[in-house]
Each structure stands twice: as C-alpha cells, then as structure tokens.
Amino acid sequence: MEAAIITTYRCNCKCVMCNIWRSPTTPAEEFEPRILEKLPELDFANITGGEPFLREDIGEIVRILKTKARRIVISTNGYFTEKIISLVKESGDIGIRISIEGLPAANDELRGIKDGFDHGLRTLLELQRLGLKDIGFGITVSDRNARDMLELYQLARAMNVEFATAVIHNSYYFHKEDNVIREKEAVIECFEELIKELLRTNKLKNWFRAYFNYGLINYIRGNPRLLPCGAGENMFFLDPWGEIRPCNGLDEATPETSMGNLNEQSFEEVWNSARASLLKEKVRDCKKNCWMIGTASPAMKKHLAKPLNWVIKHKLKLLFRID
C-alpha cells in the first residue's frame, strides 16, 4: 500500500496553477506526528503539502514514517536549503523531489517566488554533494512551460538525477477550477519528444516513465484513463486535519469524502468502515480520469502487463525505426 501524507496547506510559493497558499491551514490545526504511528506498513510514502518544510516538526514526521514505510520521498519547492540539508543529514536514506516549473524566468513566474529556481537548484546540488541518491526534480506542465520541460530533462540527465512530470489539474486540493491547456497539440508534441528521449535510454525505470507520460498525453486529450484507478484501495491520502481520503482529485473536501479521521479512530477502523466502502465504490465509478503519479504509479504496478506490453512495443518501434 502507498500513501501521500499532506502535512500542511501552508506554502511560501504563490503558484499560478495552485491556490493552496490562499487557503492555508494553521500549525495548531495540523495533525500531530504521533498519529502516524497508527498507519499500517507501507511500501511507499510521499510527504507533501503545501510546503512540508514549513512544519517545524518535519523531522519527527520523517522519523515515525521511517518505521512504517519502506521508501519515503519528500516533495518540496526546495527553497529552505539549510533545513532540507539538515534533515537529510539526520535522516539519511530518504528521497527528495524539488518542484521546478521551468528555466529561471518561467519557474519564478509560475511559482510566484523570487529566485525560486536558484534556491531549488542550489538545494539539489547540495544534496548531490552529500551523496544522497534518491533526488530529482519535477515539473507541472502547462502551455507556459512545455518547451522548458525538455530542457529540464536534459539538465536532469546531465546531473544524473530523477525527473518527474505532471500536468495541470483541477480539484479541491489545488483550489482551482480554471486550469486548462489551450495549445494541446504543442504540449503533446513536447511530451512525445520526451517519451522518445526516455525510451532511448538504457534505464528500465525511464521506459515506464515513458508510459506514464503517454498517460499524460491521453489525459490532455480528454480520453479515459489507461488503467483503472485504485485510489482508496491500494493508496490513500492523509490530509493536514488527519482525514483519510481516497485521493486528492475530488471536487470537494467534505466529511462525505473522508473515510474517517486518524485523530479519532485506528487506521483499521477507518479503512474498514462503511464510509470507506462507499468511497471506494465512488472511485470505481469516477469519470474524472485523472492521471497523477500518486494514483497512476500503484495502478501501473498492479496492472503491469499493459504498461510492459506498451514499453516492449515502443522500444521495438524505436529500435527498428518504425513510425
């Protein structure tokens, strides 16, 4: 099972594609780290926000999660370099993914923060100097930065760090309903070029990343998901108030879209509740067709044959130069 731990809705950025910063939580209402002791054994946990390094107790959150999850990755804007480096020195084998939305001008414009690109890159370089292996950066693609995606990928390859992608979405989580890609074919062309680059490498992980990016093209075109969504079954989100939700792609965050609260119940009570069963059924009937890594990755692992066949087919086409 996998989990996204949304530690806070506070953020020091003012992103164009995300309005979390307009509706922040307060430190007093955010869950205490000790409730994470109730979580089951996890294959993977993504610590996210908002900006998780705005939490003063981020070290305690990581310490507890390390007893629960085989692998932990923190998603951050990378602005708080010293705090990030200090945590890594203390915690060791965790992953860090820094959100960089393009080259300097595009990044700072889209994230609404001065010198954000410089801070993010400096943090990556410091982490690399420390010898941390599980590091990289990710981009949320829109009309504004699609071309920068290809240049950032080349930078990631040159630095030998991971590179993750997403496209703009709308949901309660982002407090956005007006994110839209207008120049669809131009953006799709950039993704197609990225897919070819990924397939040309000798890394198995990159080949499956190519499939994930193919799923993003499918999403941009408005088609049904490539794979069934397992939100609420093989993964879940824990929000800053302690509510366990199947995903962050819902249209609203209400008591009716929560399986239960970890402050008040054990995880088993929440997970096996009537409310949880109802929401799992709702996810099965969901028509939003989101394609985000948090739900797509577990689905790819569960339904491995389909992405594997796609990878084999497209590797062969590339090898024999078949259009």
Short mmCIF file of N, CA, C and O in Angstrom, two decimals, residues 178-312:
data_model
loop_
_atom_site.label_atom_id
_atom_site.label_comp_id
_atom_site.label_asym_id
_atom_site.label_seq_id
_atom_site.Cartn_x
_atom_site.Cartn_y
_atom_site.Cartn_z
N ASP A 178 -9.94 26.47 -13.05
CA ASP A 178 -9.72 27.11 -14.34
C ASP A 178 -8.39 26.73 -14.99
O ASP A 178 -7.95 27.37 -15.95
N ASN A 179 -7.72 25.69 -14.46
CA ASN A 179 -6.51 25.21 -15.13
C ASN A 179 -6.89 24.54 -16.44
O ASN A 179 -7.72 23.62 -16.45
N VAL A 180 -6.29 24.97 -17.52
CA VAL A 180 -6.61 24.39 -18.82
C VAL A 180 -5.39 24.50 -19.74
O VAL A 180 -4.66 25.49 -19.68
N ILE A 181 -5.19 23.49 -20.54
CA ILE A 181 -4.15 23.54 -21.58
C ILE A 181 -4.84 23.91 -22.89
O ILE A 181 -5.67 23.16 -23.40
N ARG A 182 -4.50 25.07 -23.41
CA ARG A 182 -5.14 25.57 -24.63
C ARG A 182 -4.44 25.07 -25.89
O ARG A 182 -5.08 24.69 -26.86
N GLU A 183 -3.11 25.10 -25.86
CA GLU A 183 -2.34 24.67 -27.03
C GLU A 183 -2.01 23.18 -26.87
O GLU A 183 -0.86 22.78 -26.69
N LYS A 184 -3.04 22.35 -26.96
CA LYS A 184 -2.89 20.93 -26.64
C LYS A 184 -1.87 20.24 -27.54
O LYS A 184 -1.01 19.50 -27.05
N GLU A 185 -1.94 20.45 -28.82
CA GLU A 185 -1.06 19.72 -29.73
C GLU A 185 0.40 20.11 -29.54
O GLU A 185 1.30 19.27 -29.66
N ALA A 186 0.64 21.40 -29.23
CA ALA A 186 2.02 21.84 -29.00
C ALA A 186 2.58 21.19 -27.74
O ALA A 186 3.75 20.76 -27.71
N VAL A 187 1.75 21.10 -26.69
CA VAL A 187 2.19 20.46 -25.45
C VAL A 187 2.38 18.96 -25.67
O VAL A 187 3.37 18.37 -25.20
N ILE A 188 1.46 18.33 -26.39
CA ILE A 188 1.57 16.90 -26.68
C ILE A 188 2.84 16.60 -27.47
O ILE A 188 3.54 15.60 -27.21
N GLU A 189 3.19 17.48 -28.39
CA GLU A 189 4.41 17.30 -29.17
C GLU A 189 5.64 17.27 -28.26
O GLU A 189 6.57 16.48 -28.48
N CYS A 190 5.65 18.13 -27.25
CA CYS A 190 6.77 18.14 -26.29
C CYS A 190 6.82 16.83 -25.51
O CYS A 190 7.90 16.27 -25.28
N PHE A 191 5.66 16.33 -25.09
CA PHE A 191 5.63 15.05 -24.37
C PHE A 191 6.09 13.91 -25.26
O PHE A 191 6.79 13.00 -24.81
N GLU A 192 5.69 13.93 -26.53
CA GLU A 192 6.11 12.88 -27.44
C GLU A 192 7.63 12.87 -27.61
O GLU A 192 8.25 11.80 -27.68
N GLU A 193 8.21 14.05 -27.65
CA GLU A 193 9.66 14.14 -27.75
C GLU A 193 10.33 13.61 -26.47
O GLU A 193 11.33 12.89 -26.53
N LEU A 194 9.74 13.95 -25.31
CA LEU A 194 10.27 13.45 -24.04
C LEU A 194 10.18 11.93 -23.99
O LEU A 194 11.13 11.25 -23.54
N ILE A 195 9.07 11.36 -24.44
CA ILE A 195 8.88 9.91 -24.44
C ILE A 195 9.98 9.23 -25.26
O ILE A 195 10.56 8.22 -24.84
N LYS A 196 10.28 9.76 -26.42
CA LYS A 196 11.34 9.20 -27.25
C LYS A 196 12.69 9.25 -26.54
O LYS A 196 13.47 8.30 -26.58
N GLU A 197 12.95 10.38 -25.88
CA GLU A 197 14.21 10.52 -25.14
C GLU A 197 14.31 9.48 -24.02
O GLU A 197 15.36 8.87 -23.81
N LEU A 198 13.21 9.28 -23.31
CA LEU A 198 13.20 8.31 -22.21
C LEU A 198 13.39 6.88 -22.73
O LEU A 198 14.12 6.08 -22.13
N LEU A 199 12.75 6.57 -23.84
CA LEU A 199 12.87 5.22 -24.40
C LEU A 199 14.26 4.94 -24.97
O LEU A 199 14.68 3.79 -25.05
N ARG A 200 14.96 5.99 -25.34
CA ARG A 200 16.31 5.82 -25.90
C ARG A 200 17.34 5.47 -24.83
O ARG A 200 18.43 5.01 -25.14
N THR A 201 17.03 5.72 -23.58
CA THR A 201 17.98 5.45 -22.50
C THR A 201 18.04 3.95 -22.22
O THR A 201 17.21 3.17 -22.70
N ASN A 202 19.00 3.56 -21.40
CA ASN A 202 19.16 2.16 -21.02
C ASN A 202 18.57 1.86 -19.64
O ASN A 202 18.86 0.81 -19.06
N LYS A 203 17.75 2.78 -19.12
CA LYS A 203 17.18 2.61 -17.78
C LYS A 203 15.75 2.10 -17.87
O LYS A 203 14.89 2.74 -18.48
N LEU A 204 15.51 0.95 -17.25
CA LEU A 204 14.17 0.36 -17.23
C LEU A 204 13.15 1.33 -16.64
O LEU A 204 12.03 1.45 -17.14
N LYS A 205 13.54 2.04 -15.59
CA LYS A 205 12.64 2.98 -14.92
C LYS A 205 12.19 4.06 -15.90
O LYS A 205 11.03 4.48 -15.88
N ASN A 206 13.10 4.51 -16.75
CA ASN A 206 12.75 5.55 -17.73
C ASN A 206 11.74 5.04 -18.75
O ASN A 206 10.89 5.80 -19.24
N TRP A 207 11.81 3.75 -19.09
CA TRP A 207 10.87 3.20 -20.06
C TRP A 207 9.44 3.24 -19.50
O TRP A 207 8.50 3.55 -20.23
N PHE A 208 9.31 2.94 -18.21
CA PHE A 208 7.98 3.00 -17.60
C PHE A 208 7.56 4.45 -17.34
O PHE A 208 6.37 4.75 -17.35
N ARG A 209 8.53 5.33 -17.16
CA ARG A 209 8.20 6.75 -17.11
C ARG A 209 7.66 7.22 -18.46
O ARG A 209 6.79 8.09 -18.52
N ALA A 210 8.19 6.66 -19.53
CA ALA A 210 7.68 7.00 -20.87
C ALA A 210 6.20 6.62 -20.96
O ALA A 210 5.38 7.39 -21.49
N TYR A 211 5.84 5.45 -20.41
CA TYR A 211 4.44 5.05 -20.41
C TYR A 211 3.60 6.01 -19.58
O TYR A 211 2.49 6.39 -19.99
N PHE A 212 4.12 6.43 -18.43
CA PHE A 212 3.38 7.39 -17.61
C PHE A 212 3.13 8.68 -18.39
O PHE A 212 2.04 9.24 -18.35
N ASN A 213 4.15 9.15 -19.10
CA ASN A 213 3.99 10.37 -19.89
C ASN A 213 3.03 10.18 -21.06
O ASN A 213 2.32 11.11 -21.44
N TYR A 214 3.00 8.96 -21.60
CA TYR A 214 1.99 8.62 -22.60
C TYR A 214 0.59 8.78 -21.98
O TYR A 214 -0.35 9.26 -22.63
N GLY A 215 0.46 8.40 -20.71
CA GLY A 215 -0.80 8.58 -19.99
C GLY A 215 -1.16 10.04 -19.82
O GLY A 215 -2.34 10.41 -19.84
N LEU A 216 -0.16 10.90 -19.68
CA LEU A 216 -0.42 12.33 -19.59
C LEU A 216 -0.95 12.88 -20.92
O LEU A 216 -1.85 13.73 -20.94
N ILE A 217 -0.40 12.40 -22.02
CA ILE A 217 -0.93 12.79 -23.33
C ILE A 217 -2.39 12.36 -23.46
O ILE A 217 -3.25 13.12 -23.91
N ASN A 218 -2.65 11.13 -23.03
CA ASN A 218 -4.01 10.60 -23.05
C ASN A 218 -4.95 11.47 -22.23
O ASN A 218 -6.09 11.75 -22.63
N TYR A 219 -4.46 11.94 -21.07
CA TYR A 219 -5.26 12.81 -20.20
C TYR A 219 -5.52 14.17 -20.86
O TYR A 219 -6.64 14.69 -20.84
N ILE A 220 -4.48 14.75 -21.46
CA ILE A 220 -4.62 16.04 -22.13
C ILE A 220 -5.67 15.95 -23.24
O ILE A 220 -6.45 16.88 -23.47
N ARG A 221 -5.73 14.82 -23.91
CA ARG A 221 -6.70 14.64 -25.00
C ARG A 221 -8.12 14.38 -24.49
O ARG A 221 -9.06 14.31 -25.28
N GLY A 222 -8.25 14.21 -23.18
CA GLY A 222 -9.57 14.01 -22.60
C GLY A 222 -10.10 12.61 -22.70
O GLY A 222 -11.31 12.37 -22.58
N ASN A 223 -9.20 11.65 -22.88
CA ASN A 223 -9.61 10.25 -23.01
C ASN A 223 -9.74 9.58 -21.64
O ASN A 223 -9.18 10.06 -20.65
N PRO A 224 -10.42 8.43 -21.57
CA PRO A 224 -10.48 7.67 -20.31
C PRO A 224 -9.09 7.23 -19.87
O PRO A 224 -8.19 7.06 -20.70
N ARG A 225 -8.93 7.00 -18.58
CA ARG A 225 -7.66 6.54 -18.03
C ARG A 225 -7.18 5.27 -18.72
O ARG A 225 -7.98 4.42 -19.10
N LEU A 226 -5.87 5.14 -18.83
CA LEU A 226 -5.29 3.94 -19.42
C LEU A 226 -5.48 2.72 -18.52
O LEU A 226 -5.58 1.59 -18.99
N LEU A 227 -5.50 2.97 -17.20
CA LEU A 227 -5.61 1.88 -16.22
C LEU A 227 -6.64 2.27 -15.16
O LEU A 227 -6.82 3.46 -14.87
N PRO A 228 -7.31 1.29 -14.55
CA PRO A 228 -8.28 1.61 -13.50
C PRO A 228 -7.62 2.33 -12.33
O PRO A 228 -6.47 2.07 -12.00
N CYS A 229 -8.37 3.24 -11.73
CA CYS A 229 -7.85 3.98 -10.57
C CYS A 229 -8.05 3.16 -9.30
O CYS A 229 -9.14 2.68 -9.03
N GLY A 230 -6.98 3.01 -8.54
CA GLY A 230 -7.06 2.23 -7.30
C GLY A 230 -7.05 3.10 -6.05
O GLY A 230 -6.76 2.61 -4.96
N ALA A 231 -7.36 4.41 -6.22
CA ALA A 231 -7.38 5.30 -5.07
C ALA A 231 -8.37 4.78 -4.03
O ALA A 231 -9.49 4.39 -4.35
N GLY A 232 -7.93 4.75 -2.79
CA GLY A 232 -8.79 4.26 -1.72
C GLY A 232 -8.69 2.76 -1.53
O GLY A 232 -9.28 2.22 -0.59
N GLU A 233 -7.92 2.08 -2.41
CA GLU A 233 -7.73 0.65 -2.27
C GLU A 233 -6.27 0.28 -2.12
O GLU A 233 -5.88 -0.40 -1.18
N ASN A 234 -5.43 0.74 -3.07
CA ASN A 234 -4.00 0.46 -2.93
C ASN A 234 -3.20 1.71 -2.56
O ASN A 234 -1.99 1.66 -2.49
N MET A 235 -3.90 2.82 -2.33
CA MET A 235 -3.24 4.03 -1.85
C MET A 235 -4.28 4.96 -1.23
O MET A 235 -5.47 4.80 -1.46
N PHE A 236 -3.81 5.91 -0.42
CA PHE A 236 -4.71 6.87 0.22
C PHE A 236 -3.95 8.16 0.52
O PHE A 236 -2.72 8.21 0.46
N PHE A 237 -4.71 9.21 0.82
CA PHE A 237 -4.15 10.50 1.23
C PHE A 237 -4.54 10.77 2.68
O PHE A 237 -5.69 10.55 3.06
N LEU A 238 -3.59 11.24 3.44
CA LEU A 238 -3.86 11.71 4.80
C LEU A 238 -3.71 13.22 4.76
O LEU A 238 -2.63 13.74 4.45
N ASP A 239 -4.78 13.97 5.07
CA ASP A 239 -4.68 15.42 4.95
C ASP A 239 -4.25 16.07 6.28
O ASP A 239 -4.10 15.37 7.30
N PRO A 240 -3.98 17.37 6.29
CA PRO A 240 -3.43 18.01 7.49
C PRO A 240 -4.31 17.92 8.73
O PRO A 240 -3.82 18.09 9.85
N TRP A 241 -5.61 17.69 8.54
CA TRP A 241 -6.52 17.58 9.69
C TRP A 241 -6.62 16.16 10.22
O TRP A 241 -7.37 15.89 11.16
N GLY A 242 -5.93 15.22 9.55
CA GLY A 242 -5.99 13.82 9.97
C GLY A 242 -7.05 13.02 9.26
O GLY A 242 -7.26 11.84 9.57
N GLU A 243 -7.72 13.63 8.27
CA GLU A 243 -8.74 12.91 7.49
C GLU A 243 -8.05 12.00 6.47
O GLU A 243 -7.10 12.41 5.79
N ILE A 244 -8.53 10.78 6.35
CA ILE A 244 -8.04 9.85 5.33
C ILE A 244 -8.99 9.90 4.15
O ILE A 244 -10.17 9.62 4.28
N ARG A 245 -8.45 10.29 3.00
CA ARG A 245 -9.24 10.43 1.78
C ARG A 245 -8.69 9.50 0.71
O ARG A 245 -7.49 9.23 0.68
N PRO A 246 -9.53 9.03 -0.20
CA PRO A 246 -9.03 8.13 -1.24
C PRO A 246 -8.04 8.80 -2.17
O PRO A 246 -7.11 8.16 -2.66
N CYS A 247 -8.24 10.11 -2.45
CA CYS A 247 -7.34 10.79 -3.37
C CYS A 247 -7.45 12.29 -3.19
O CYS A 247 -8.23 12.78 -2.38
N ASN A 248 -6.65 13.02 -3.97
CA ASN A 248 -6.70 14.48 -3.93
C ASN A 248 -7.32 15.05 -5.19
O ASN A 248 -7.23 16.24 -5.46
N GLY A 249 -7.96 14.19 -5.98
CA GLY A 249 -8.57 14.65 -7.22
C GLY A 249 -10.06 14.90 -7.09
O GLY A 249 -10.74 15.19 -8.07
N LEU A 250 -10.57 14.81 -5.86
CA LEU A 250 -12.00 15.02 -5.64
C LEU A 250 -12.39 16.47 -5.91
O LEU A 250 -11.56 17.38 -5.89
N ASP A 251 -13.68 16.69 -6.15
CA ASP A 251 -14.16 18.04 -6.41
C ASP A 251 -14.31 18.86 -5.13
O ASP A 251 -14.36 20.08 -5.18
N GLU A 252 -14.40 18.19 -3.99
CA GLU A 252 -14.57 18.93 -2.74
C GLU A 252 -14.02 18.10 -1.58
O GLU A 252 -13.91 16.89 -1.66
N ALA A 253 -13.68 18.82 -0.50
CA ALA A 253 -13.20 18.15 0.71
C ALA A 253 -14.24 18.35 1.80
O ALA A 253 -14.31 19.40 2.43
N THR A 254 -15.09 17.37 1.99
CA THR A 254 -16.16 17.44 2.97
C THR A 254 -16.13 16.18 3.81
O THR A 254 -15.43 15.21 3.47
N PRO A 255 -16.87 16.15 4.92
CA PRO A 255 -16.94 14.91 5.71
C PRO A 255 -17.38 13.71 4.87
O PRO A 255 -16.97 12.58 5.13
N GLU A 256 -18.19 13.97 3.82
CA GLU A 256 -18.69 12.88 2.99
C GLU A 256 -17.59 12.29 2.10
O GLU A 256 -17.76 11.21 1.54
N THR A 257 -16.49 13.00 1.92
CA THR A 257 -15.40 12.49 1.08
C THR A 257 -14.21 12.03 1.92
O THR A 257 -13.12 11.81 1.40
N SER A 258 -14.43 11.89 3.22
CA SER A 258 -13.40 11.35 4.12
C SER A 258 -13.81 9.97 4.59
O SER A 258 -14.98 9.73 4.92
N MET A 259 -12.86 9.06 4.62
CA MET A 259 -13.12 7.72 5.14
C MET A 259 -13.21 7.73 6.66
O MET A 259 -13.83 6.84 7.26
N GLY A 260 -12.57 8.70 7.28
CA GLY A 260 -12.54 8.80 8.73
C GLY A 260 -11.32 9.60 9.15
O GLY A 260 -10.46 9.93 8.33
N ASN A 261 -11.27 9.93 10.44
CA ASN A 261 -10.20 10.77 10.95
C ASN A 261 -9.26 9.97 11.85
O ASN A 261 -9.71 9.31 12.80
N LEU A 262 -7.97 10.03 11.54
CA LEU A 262 -6.98 9.24 12.27
C LEU A 262 -6.77 9.77 13.69
O LEU A 262 -6.22 9.06 14.54
N ASN A 263 -7.20 10.99 13.96
CA ASN A 263 -7.14 11.50 15.32
C ASN A 263 -8.14 10.80 16.23
O ASN A 263 -7.95 10.73 17.44
N GLU A 264 -9.20 10.29 15.62
CA GLU A 264 -10.31 9.75 16.40
C GLU A 264 -10.43 8.22 16.34
O GLU A 264 -11.08 7.61 17.18
N GLN A 265 -9.84 7.61 15.30
CA GLN A 265 -10.00 6.18 15.09
C GLN A 265 -8.66 5.53 14.75
O GLN A 265 -7.70 6.22 14.40
N SER A 266 -8.63 4.21 14.84
CA SER A 266 -7.46 3.49 14.36
C SER A 266 -7.53 3.44 12.84
O SER A 266 -8.60 3.65 12.24
N PHE A 267 -6.42 3.14 12.21
CA PHE A 267 -6.43 3.06 10.75
C PHE A 267 -7.37 1.94 10.30
O PHE A 267 -8.11 2.09 9.32
N GLU A 268 -7.35 0.82 10.99
CA GLU A 268 -8.18 -0.32 10.61
C GLU A 268 -9.67 0.05 10.69
O GLU A 268 -10.47 -0.36 9.83
N GLU A 269 -10.05 0.80 11.73
CA GLU A 269 -11.45 1.22 11.85
C GLU A 269 -11.85 2.12 10.68
O GLU A 269 -12.95 1.99 10.14
N VAL A 270 -10.95 3.02 10.30
CA VAL A 270 -11.23 3.91 9.18
C VAL A 270 -11.32 3.12 7.88
O VAL A 270 -12.27 3.24 7.11
N TRP A 271 -10.31 2.30 7.63
CA TRP A 271 -10.17 1.61 6.34
C TRP A 271 -11.29 0.61 6.09
O TRP A 271 -11.67 0.38 4.93
N ASN A 272 -11.82 0.03 7.16
CA ASN A 272 -12.86 -1.00 7.02
C ASN A 272 -14.25 -0.46 7.32
O ASN A 272 -15.21 -1.25 7.46
N SER A 273 -14.40 0.83 7.38
CA SER A 273 -15.68 1.44 7.73
C SER A 273 -16.65 1.42 6.54
O SER A 273 -16.25 1.25 5.38
N ALA A 274 -17.91 1.63 6.85
CA ALA A 274 -18.93 1.71 5.80
C ALA A 274 -18.66 2.90 4.89
O ALA A 274 -18.87 2.83 3.67
N ARG A 275 -18.21 4.01 5.49
CA ARG A 275 -17.88 5.19 4.70
C ARG A 275 -16.76 4.89 3.71
O ARG A 275 -16.82 5.30 2.54
N ALA A 276 -15.75 4.16 4.15
CA ALA A 276 -14.64 3.80 3.25
C ALA A 276 -15.13 2.94 2.09
O ALA A 276 -14.75 3.15 0.94
N SER A 277 -16.00 1.98 2.38
CA SER A 277 -16.54 1.11 1.33
C SER A 277 -17.31 1.92 0.30
O SER A 277 -17.21 1.69 -0.92
N LEU A 278 -18.08 2.88 0.78
CA LEU A 278 -18.87 3.73 -0.11
C LEU A 278 -17.97 4.57 -1.01
O LEU A 278 -18.20 4.70 -2.22
N LEU A 279 -16.90 5.11 -0.44
CA LEU A 279 -15.98 5.95 -1.22
C LEU A 279 -15.17 5.12 -2.22
O LEU A 279 -14.88 5.59 -3.33
N LYS A 280 -14.80 3.91 -1.84
CA LYS A 280 -14.10 3.04 -2.79
C LYS A 280 -14.98 2.74 -3.99
O LYS A 280 -14.51 2.70 -5.14
N GLU A 281 -16.26 2.55 -3.75
CA GLU A 281 -17.21 2.32 -4.84
C GLU A 281 -17.34 3.58 -5.69
O GLU A 281 -17.42 3.51 -6.93
N LYS A 282 -17.33 4.73 -5.05
CA LYS A 282 -17.43 6.00 -5.77
C LYS A 282 -16.23 6.20 -6.68
O LYS A 282 -16.36 6.69 -7.81
N VAL A 283 -15.04 5.81 -6.19
CA VAL A 283 -13.82 5.93 -7.01
C VAL A 283 -13.94 5.04 -8.24
O VAL A 283 -13.55 5.44 -9.35
N ARG A 284 -14.46 3.84 -8.07
CA ARG A 284 -14.60 2.92 -9.21
C ARG A 284 -15.48 3.52 -10.31
O ARG A 284 -15.31 3.23 -11.49
N ASP A 285 -16.45 4.35 -9.91
CA ASP A 285 -17.37 4.96 -10.87
C ASP A 285 -16.94 6.38 -11.27
O ASP A 285 -17.66 7.05 -12.01
N CYS A 286 -15.78 6.82 -10.80
CA CYS A 286 -15.33 8.19 -11.05
C CYS A 286 -15.05 8.39 -12.55
O CYS A 286 -14.41 7.56 -13.19
N LYS A 287 -15.50 9.52 -13.08
CA LYS A 287 -15.32 9.82 -14.51
C LYS A 287 -14.30 10.94 -14.73
O LYS A 287 -14.16 11.42 -15.86
N LYS A 288 -13.57 11.33 -13.69
CA LYS A 288 -12.63 12.44 -13.87
C LYS A 288 -11.40 12.06 -14.69
O LYS A 288 -10.78 12.89 -15.32
N ASN A 289 -11.04 10.77 -14.65
CA ASN A 289 -9.93 10.27 -15.47
C ASN A 289 -8.60 10.98 -15.20
O ASN A 289 -7.79 11.18 -16.11
N CYS A 290 -8.38 11.36 -13.94
CA CYS A 290 -7.12 11.99 -13.56
C CYS A 290 -5.95 11.05 -13.87
O CYS A 290 -6.10 9.82 -13.88
N TRP A 291 -4.79 11.63 -14.11
CA TRP A 291 -3.59 10.83 -14.33
C TRP A 291 -2.45 11.53 -13.61
O TRP A 291 -1.69 12.29 -14.19
N MET A 292 -2.37 11.26 -12.30
CA MET A 292 -1.31 11.82 -11.46
C MET A 292 -0.49 10.68 -10.91
O MET A 292 -1.00 9.57 -10.70
N ILE A 293 0.77 10.93 -10.65
CA ILE A 293 1.69 9.85 -10.29
C ILE A 293 1.24 9.11 -9.04
O ILE A 293 1.46 7.91 -8.91
N GLY A 294 0.59 9.82 -8.10
CA GLY A 294 0.18 9.19 -6.85
C GLY A 294 -0.80 8.04 -7.05
O GLY A 294 -0.78 7.06 -6.30
N THR A 295 -1.67 8.15 -8.06
CA THR A 295 -2.62 7.08 -8.34
C THR A 295 -2.20 6.24 -9.54
O THR A 295 -2.54 5.06 -9.64
N ALA A 296 -1.47 6.84 -10.48
CA ALA A 296 -1.05 6.10 -11.68
C ALA A 296 0.02 5.06 -11.37
O ALA A 296 0.00 3.95 -11.90
N SER A 297 0.98 5.42 -10.51
CA SER A 297 2.08 4.51 -10.21
C SER A 297 1.59 3.20 -9.58
O SER A 297 1.98 2.12 -10.04
N PRO A 298 0.73 3.24 -8.54
CA PRO A 298 0.23 1.97 -8.00
C PRO A 298 -0.57 1.17 -9.03
O PRO A 298 -0.50 -0.06 -9.05
N ALA A 299 -1.30 1.87 -9.89
CA ALA A 299 -2.08 1.19 -10.92
C ALA A 299 -1.16 0.49 -11.92
O ALA A 299 -1.45 -0.63 -12.37
N MET A 300 -0.05 1.13 -12.27
CA MET A 300 0.91 0.52 -13.19
C MET A 300 1.53 -0.74 -12.59
O MET A 300 1.77 -1.72 -13.29
N LYS A 301 1.79 -0.71 -11.30
CA LYS A 301 2.35 -1.89 -10.64
C LYS A 301 1.34 -3.02 -10.55
O LYS A 301 1.69 -4.20 -10.72
N LYS A 302 0.08 -2.67 -10.32
CA LYS A 302 -0.96 -3.69 -10.18
C LYS A 302 -1.31 -4.31 -11.52
O LYS A 302 -1.56 -5.52 -11.62
N HIS A 303 -1.34 -3.49 -12.57
CA HIS A 303 -1.70 -3.96 -13.91
C HIS A 303 -0.46 -3.90 -14.79
O HIS A 303 -0.46 -3.25 -15.85
N LEU A 304 0.58 -4.58 -14.38
CA LEU A 304 1.90 -4.45 -15.01
C LEU A 304 1.92 -4.87 -16.48
O LEU A 304 2.68 -4.30 -17.28
N ALA A 305 1.09 -5.82 -16.85
CA ALA A 305 1.14 -6.35 -18.21
C ALA A 305 0.91 -5.27 -19.26
O ALA A 305 1.59 -5.24 -20.30
N LYS A 306 -0.03 -4.37 -19.01
CA LYS A 306 -0.36 -3.36 -20.01
C LYS A 306 0.78 -2.38 -20.25
O LYS A 306 1.19 -2.18 -21.40
N PRO A 307 1.35 -1.75 -19.19
CA PRO A 307 2.50 -0.87 -19.46
C PRO A 307 3.70 -1.63 -20.00
O PRO A 307 4.44 -1.10 -20.83
N LEU A 308 3.89 -2.88 -19.56
CA LEU A 308 5.03 -3.67 -20.05
C LEU A 308 4.90 -3.93 -21.55
O LEU A 308 5.87 -3.78 -22.31
N ASN A 309 3.70 -4.30 -22.00
CA ASN A 309 3.48 -4.52 -23.43
C ASN A 309 3.70 -3.24 -24.23
O ASN A 309 4.26 -3.27 -25.33
N TRP A 310 3.24 -2.11 -23.66
CA TRP A 310 3.44 -0.82 -24.34
C TRP A 310 4.93 -0.53 -24.47
O TRP A 310 5.41 -0.11 -25.53
N VAL A 311 5.68 -0.75 -23.40
CA VAL A 311 7.13 -0.50 -23.41
C VAL A 311 7.81 -1.36 -24.46
O VAL A 311 8.62 -0.87 -25.26
N ILE A 312 7.50 -2.65 -24.48
CA ILE A 312 8.13 -3.55 -25.45
C ILE A 312 7.83 -3.11 -26.88
O ILE A 312 8.72 -3.03 -27.73
#
